[in-house]
Amino acid sequence: MSRSFVELPQDVLLELLKHLDVEDLINFLSLCRVIRELQLQKSLWLYALVRVREVQMQPLPLPAAASLDTLSLQELLDTLSLQKLQHTALQVNQIMKNLKSENPRPVRIRTLSVERERRLFCIPAANLAVTHGLGIVDCWDLLTCQRVAHMEIRMFLYIVTWPCLEEEGKAIFGAAIGWGTPEHLVAICIDYRDRANLSISHLISPAVQGEYSYNIHFFITTQVVGFVARSSIVSWRMDNPNNGVVKTPVDIPSIRLINFHVGT
């Protein structure tokens, strides 16, 4: 005997709806009275917001973004009201619809006071941007257009991995130091777990042996930064900075496979 979708137990419905994006969730909740009653479940809206950030890689309005950086899911359920979660979800839905439209309308236009020759990278879902020039790295709040963190390295520094690696309120970029050839590998970490006290830190590897052009494929993980050259992988483990840079010979098919999986 067939069973209607709305006849499923509420916990089963909630588990299924946790996997919907915000727009699909809002549309689904308008289907009928039984379904609409589920909108009183705070966890439904919270998981939708988490999907916006973690799956769709889109920024959330503050302070929701800051809350996700610092609190666990249970703490969020305990501290955020149902009205606040619903309001944020509706706001996000409007923003994303605008972004997807053929002629998106800017809510506001602001300008970053950045030197023209600097490169700019955005940190997905964090409302932050990173700029860097000769030995200088700055982090900017895209909502206020204010510089919120600054770091200087008295050497030629070049960010080489994009997109960045994000993990628990941190963004990690791979970089290299050297004119014409990578002389050192660098890991740059931007810690934005505390939005009021953002920080930029870095680790510099020992010297890279040999000469390589920058026309190579760099990669970064939580523990390793390196690049794939013509016949070898050059890497450095950041979890033990005293280790030297390692050159591992590999054949051409292996290089192509690694480049496909971890190349930038």
GROMACS .gro file of N, CA, C and O in nm, residues 34-35 52 96 187 191:
model
   24
   34VAL      N    1   0.037   2.051   0.677
   34VAL     CA    2   0.118   1.955   0.753
   34VAL      C    3   0.267   1.986   0.737
   34VAL      O    4   0.343   1.985   0.834
   35ILE      N    5   0.307   2.017   0.615
   35ILE     CA    6   0.447   2.049   0.590
   35ILE      C    7   0.484   2.182   0.655
   35ILE      O    8   0.593   2.198   0.711
   52VAL      N    9   2.429   2.646   0.314
   52VAL     CA   10   2.466   2.764   0.235
   52VAL      C   11   2.616   2.787   0.243
   52VAL      O   12   2.683   2.815   0.144
   96MET      N   13   2.073   3.519  -0.265
   96MET     CA   14   2.115   3.419  -0.363
   96MET      C   15   2.030   3.426  -0.490
   96MET      O   16   2.079   3.404  -0.600
  187ALA      N   17   5.343   2.872   0.414
  187ALA     CA   18   5.202   2.850   0.448
  187ALA      C   19   5.153   2.973   0.524
  187ALA      O   20   5.212   3.012   0.624
  191ASP      N   21   4.335   3.335   1.062
  191ASP     CA   22   4.246   3.283   1.166
  191ASP      C   23   4.135   3.385   1.190
  191ASP      O   24   4.160   3.493   1.242
   0.00000   0.00000   0.00000
